[in-house]
Amino acid sequence: MTSTETRAARFTRELAELKIPDPSAGRSGLWLRTGVALMVLGPVLAVVAYLMSHNTSDPLIQRDAIVIAIGGVAVAVVGAALYLRYSLTGFLRFWMARQSYDLGLLADRNSEGEV
């Protein structure tokens, strides 16, 4: 490390060496938006199924509405899982990189003090 290199420049260089992908690039943003869309679509399906079941007295159509409502709940749960997974991945990736950087800085300080 040169004496003119700042902490931010060193952190950026070490991130490039670790080959950590940028969370804004790639498919993680797509999966994050898909999770949000599924979380919105799930309750919409449940409401449509509720309205469908109350507009008829035919038990066959009402049972179909129950299946659609359960499918809507499943879609919402999958959407929430996708959203949590990809939103936490971006945060934890850079948190881990920051921890690695801080531990390296601490090791450098300790090795300078022992000399």
PDB file of C-alpha atoms in Angstrom:
ATOM      1  CA  MET A   1       0.000   0.000   0.000  1.00  0.00           C
ATOM      2  CA  THR A   2       1.357   3.402  -0.914  1.00  0.00           C
ATOM      3  CA  SER A   3       1.124   6.239   1.559  1.00  0.00           C
ATOM      4  CA  THR A   4      -0.937   8.314  -0.901  1.00  0.00           C
ATOM      5  CA  GLU A   5      -3.652   5.661  -1.192  1.00  0.00           C
ATOM      6  CA  THR A   6      -6.729   6.565   0.858  1.00  0.00           C
ATOM      7  CA  ARG A   7      -8.772   4.123   2.898  1.00  0.00           C
ATOM      8  CA  ALA A   8     -11.632   4.339   0.410  1.00  0.00           C
ATOM      9  CA  ALA A   9      -9.322   3.606  -2.543  1.00  0.00           C
ATOM     10  CA  ARG A  10      -7.818   0.660  -0.695  1.00  0.00           C
ATOM     11  CA  PHE A  11     -11.285  -0.660   0.190  1.00  0.00           C
ATOM     12  CA  THR A  12     -12.369  -0.400  -3.456  1.00  0.00           C
ATOM     13  CA  ARG A  13      -9.198  -2.147  -4.622  1.00  0.00           C
ATOM     14  CA  GLU A  14      -9.640  -4.963  -2.103  1.00  0.00           C
ATOM     15  CA  LEU A  15     -13.279  -5.403  -3.146  1.00  0.00           C
ATOM     16  CA  ALA A  16     -12.133  -5.805  -6.733  1.00  0.00           C
ATOM     17  CA  GLU A  17      -9.567  -8.397  -5.606  1.00  0.00           C
ATOM     18  CA  LEU A  18     -12.278 -10.361  -3.766  1.00  0.00           C
ATOM     19  CA  LYS A  19     -14.328 -10.429  -6.980  1.00  0.00           C
ATOM     20  CA  ILE A  20     -17.569  -9.653  -5.151  1.00  0.00           C
ATOM     21  CA  PRO A  21     -20.259  -8.921  -7.726  1.00  0.00           C
ATOM     22  CA  ASP A  22     -22.107  -5.646  -7.523  1.00  0.00           C
ATOM     23  CA  PRO A  23     -25.613  -6.356  -6.222  1.00  0.00           C
ATOM     24  CA  SER A  24     -27.128  -3.719  -8.489  1.00  0.00           C
ATOM     25  CA  ALA A  25     -25.881  -5.601 -11.527  1.00  0.00           C
ATOM     26  CA  GLY A  26     -27.077  -8.972 -12.702  1.00  0.00           C
ATOM     27  CA  ARG A  27     -30.166 -10.889 -11.912  1.00  0.00           C
ATOM     28  CA  SER A  28     -30.545 -10.119  -8.224  1.00  0.00           C
ATOM     29  CA  GLY A  29     -32.473  -6.939  -9.046  1.00  0.00           C
ATOM     30  CA  LEU A  30     -34.747  -8.912 -11.327  1.00  0.00           C
ATOM     31  CA  TRP A  31     -35.440 -11.496  -8.618  1.00  0.00           C
ATOM     32  CA  LEU A  32     -36.056  -8.721  -6.097  1.00  0.00           C
ATOM     33  CA  ARG A  33     -38.658  -7.101  -8.355  1.00  0.00           C
ATOM     34  CA  THR A  34     -40.185 -10.520  -9.065  1.00  0.00           C
ATOM     35  CA  GLY A  35     -40.580 -11.084  -5.333  1.00  0.00           C
ATOM     36  CA  VAL A  36     -42.361  -7.752  -4.913  1.00  0.00           C
ATOM     37  CA  ALA A  37     -44.645  -8.511  -7.866  1.00  0.00           C
ATOM     38  CA  LEU A  38     -45.521 -11.918  -6.417  1.00  0.00           C
ATOM     39  CA  MET A  39     -46.253 -10.367  -3.021  1.00  0.00           C
ATOM     40  CA  VAL A  40     -48.719  -8.029  -4.724  1.00  0.00           C
ATOM     41  CA  LEU A  41     -50.192 -10.728  -6.975  1.00  0.00           C
ATOM     42  CA  GLY A  42     -50.918 -13.140  -4.092  1.00  0.00           C
ATOM     43  CA  PRO A  43     -53.480 -10.993  -2.243  1.00  0.00           C
ATOM     44  CA  VAL A  44     -55.024  -9.948  -5.573  1.00  0.00           C
ATOM     45  CA  LEU A  45     -55.618 -13.618  -6.404  1.00  0.00           C
ATOM     46  CA  ALA A  46     -57.106 -14.189  -2.950  1.00  0.00           C
ATOM     47  CA  VAL A  47     -59.522 -11.258  -3.333  1.00  0.00           C
ATOM     48  CA  VAL A  48     -60.546 -12.405  -6.820  1.00  0.00           C
ATOM     49  CA  ALA A  49     -61.193 -15.897  -5.461  1.00  0.00           C
ATOM     50  CA  TYR A  50     -63.241 -14.461  -2.592  1.00  0.00           C
ATOM     51  CA  LEU A  51     -65.393 -12.454  -4.969  1.00  0.00           C
ATOM     52  CA  MET A  52     -65.703 -15.438  -7.291  1.00  0.00           C
ATOM     53  CA  SER A  53     -66.904 -17.718  -4.499  1.00  0.00           C
ATOM     54  CA  HIS A  54     -69.504 -15.239  -3.248  1.00  0.00           C
ATOM     55  CA  ASN A  55     -71.025 -14.565  -6.652  1.00  0.00           C
ATOM     56  CA  THR A  56     -72.265 -18.122  -7.149  1.00  0.00           C
ATOM     57  CA  SER A  57     -74.123 -20.861  -5.320  1.00  0.00           C
ATOM     58  CA  ASP A  58     -72.520 -23.660  -7.361  1.00  0.00           C
ATOM     59  CA  PRO A  59     -70.278 -25.680  -5.003  1.00  0.00           C
ATOM     60  CA  LEU A  60     -67.934 -26.661  -7.848  1.00  0.00           C
ATOM     61  CA  ILE A  61     -67.106 -23.031  -8.629  1.00  0.00           C
ATOM     62  CA  GLN A  62     -66.729 -22.278  -4.917  1.00  0.00           C
ATOM     63  CA  ARG A  63     -64.215 -25.112  -4.554  1.00  0.00           C
ATOM     64  CA  ASP A  64     -62.309 -23.774  -7.548  1.00  0.00           C
ATOM     65  CA  ALA A  65     -62.217 -20.409  -5.807  1.00  0.00           C
ATOM     66  CA  ILE A  66     -60.762 -22.051  -2.697  1.00  0.00           C
ATOM     67  CA  VAL A  67     -57.968 -23.558  -4.786  1.00  0.00           C
ATOM     68  CA  ILE A  68     -57.275 -20.171  -6.395  1.00  0.00           C
ATOM     69  CA  ALA A  69     -57.181 -18.493  -2.969  1.00  0.00           C
ATOM     70  CA  ILE A  70     -54.730 -21.068  -1.604  1.00  0.00           C
ATOM     71  CA  GLY A  71     -52.617 -20.580  -4.726  1.00  0.00           C
ATOM     72  CA  GLY A  72     -52.667 -16.829  -4.062  1.00  0.00           C
ATOM     73  CA  VAL A  73     -51.409 -17.360  -0.519  1.00  0.00           C
ATOM     74  CA  ALA A  74     -48.637 -19.635  -1.816  1.00  0.00           C
ATOM     75  CA  VAL A  75     -47.641 -17.049  -4.439  1.00  0.00           C
ATOM     76  CA  ALA A  76     -47.448 -14.347  -1.745  1.00  0.00           C
ATOM     77  CA  VAL A  77     -45.271 -16.538   0.495  1.00  0.00           C
ATOM     78  CA  VAL A  78     -42.902 -17.350  -2.373  1.00  0.00           C
ATOM     79  CA  GLY A  79     -42.720 -13.657  -3.256  1.00  0.00           C
ATOM     80  CA  ALA A  80     -41.884 -12.727   0.330  1.00  0.00           C
ATOM     81  CA  ALA A  81     -39.161 -15.386   0.454  1.00  0.00           C
ATOM     82  CA  LEU A  82     -37.632 -14.118  -2.806  1.00  0.00           C
ATOM     83  CA  TYR A  83     -37.754 -10.526  -1.602  1.00  0.00           C
ATOM     84  CA  LEU A  84     -36.109 -11.320   1.724  1.00  0.00           C
ATOM     85  CA  ARG A  85     -33.436 -13.499   0.169  1.00  0.00           C
ATOM     86  CA  TYR A  86     -32.301 -11.011  -2.440  1.00  0.00           C
ATOM     87  CA  SER A  87     -32.625  -7.886  -0.298  1.00  0.00           C
ATOM     88  CA  LEU A  88     -30.607  -9.431   2.532  1.00  0.00           C
ATOM     89  CA  THR A  89     -28.017 -10.877   0.148  1.00  0.00           C
ATOM     90  CA  GLY A  90     -26.950  -7.451  -1.069  1.00  0.00           C
ATOM     91  CA  PHE A  91     -26.709  -6.093   2.458  1.00  0.00           C
ATOM     92  CA  LEU A  92     -24.846  -9.089   3.896  1.00  0.00           C
ATOM     93  CA  ARG A  93     -22.404  -9.261   0.970  1.00  0.00           C
ATOM     94  CA  PHE A  94     -21.109  -5.757   1.603  1.00  0.00           C
ATOM     95  CA  TRP A  95     -21.277  -6.173   5.370  1.00  0.00           C
ATOM     96  CA  MET A  96     -18.994  -9.203   5.053  1.00  0.00           C
ATOM     97  CA  ALA A  97     -16.633  -7.278   2.754  1.00  0.00           C
ATOM     98  CA  ARG A  98     -16.528  -4.429   5.262  1.00  0.00           C
ATOM     99  CA  GLN A  99     -15.781  -6.869   8.085  1.00  0.00           C
ATOM    100  CA  SER A 100     -12.968  -8.370   6.026  1.00  0.00           C
ATOM    101  CA  TYR A 101     -11.541  -4.922   5.365  1.00  0.00           C
ATOM    102  CA  ASP A 102     -11.723  -3.916   9.037  1.00  0.00           C
ATOM    103  CA  LEU A 103     -10.067  -7.152  10.150  1.00  0.00           C
ATOM    104  CA  GLY A 104      -7.287  -6.607   7.611  1.00  0.00           C
ATOM    105  CA  LEU A 105      -6.803  -3.071   8.890  1.00  0.00           C
ATOM    106  CA  LEU A 106      -6.682  -4.336  12.464  1.00  0.00           C
ATOM    107  CA  ALA A 107      -4.133  -6.994  11.499  1.00  0.00           C
ATOM    108  CA  ASP A 108      -2.002  -4.326   9.810  1.00  0.00           C
ATOM    109  CA  ARG A 109      -2.107  -2.165  12.949  1.00  0.00           C
ATOM    110  CA  ASN A 110      -1.191  -5.108  15.161  1.00  0.00           C
ATOM    111  CA  SER A 111       1.694  -6.155  12.945  1.00  0.00           C
ATOM    112  CA  GLU A 112       3.073  -2.580  12.925  1.00  0.00           C
ATOM    113  CA  GLY A 113       2.876  -2.443  16.713  1.00  0.00           C
ATOM    114  CA  GLU A 114       4.798  -5.701  17.183  1.00  0.00           C
ATOM    115  CA  VAL A 115       7.777  -4.645  15.073  1.00  0.00           C
TER     116      VAL A 115
END
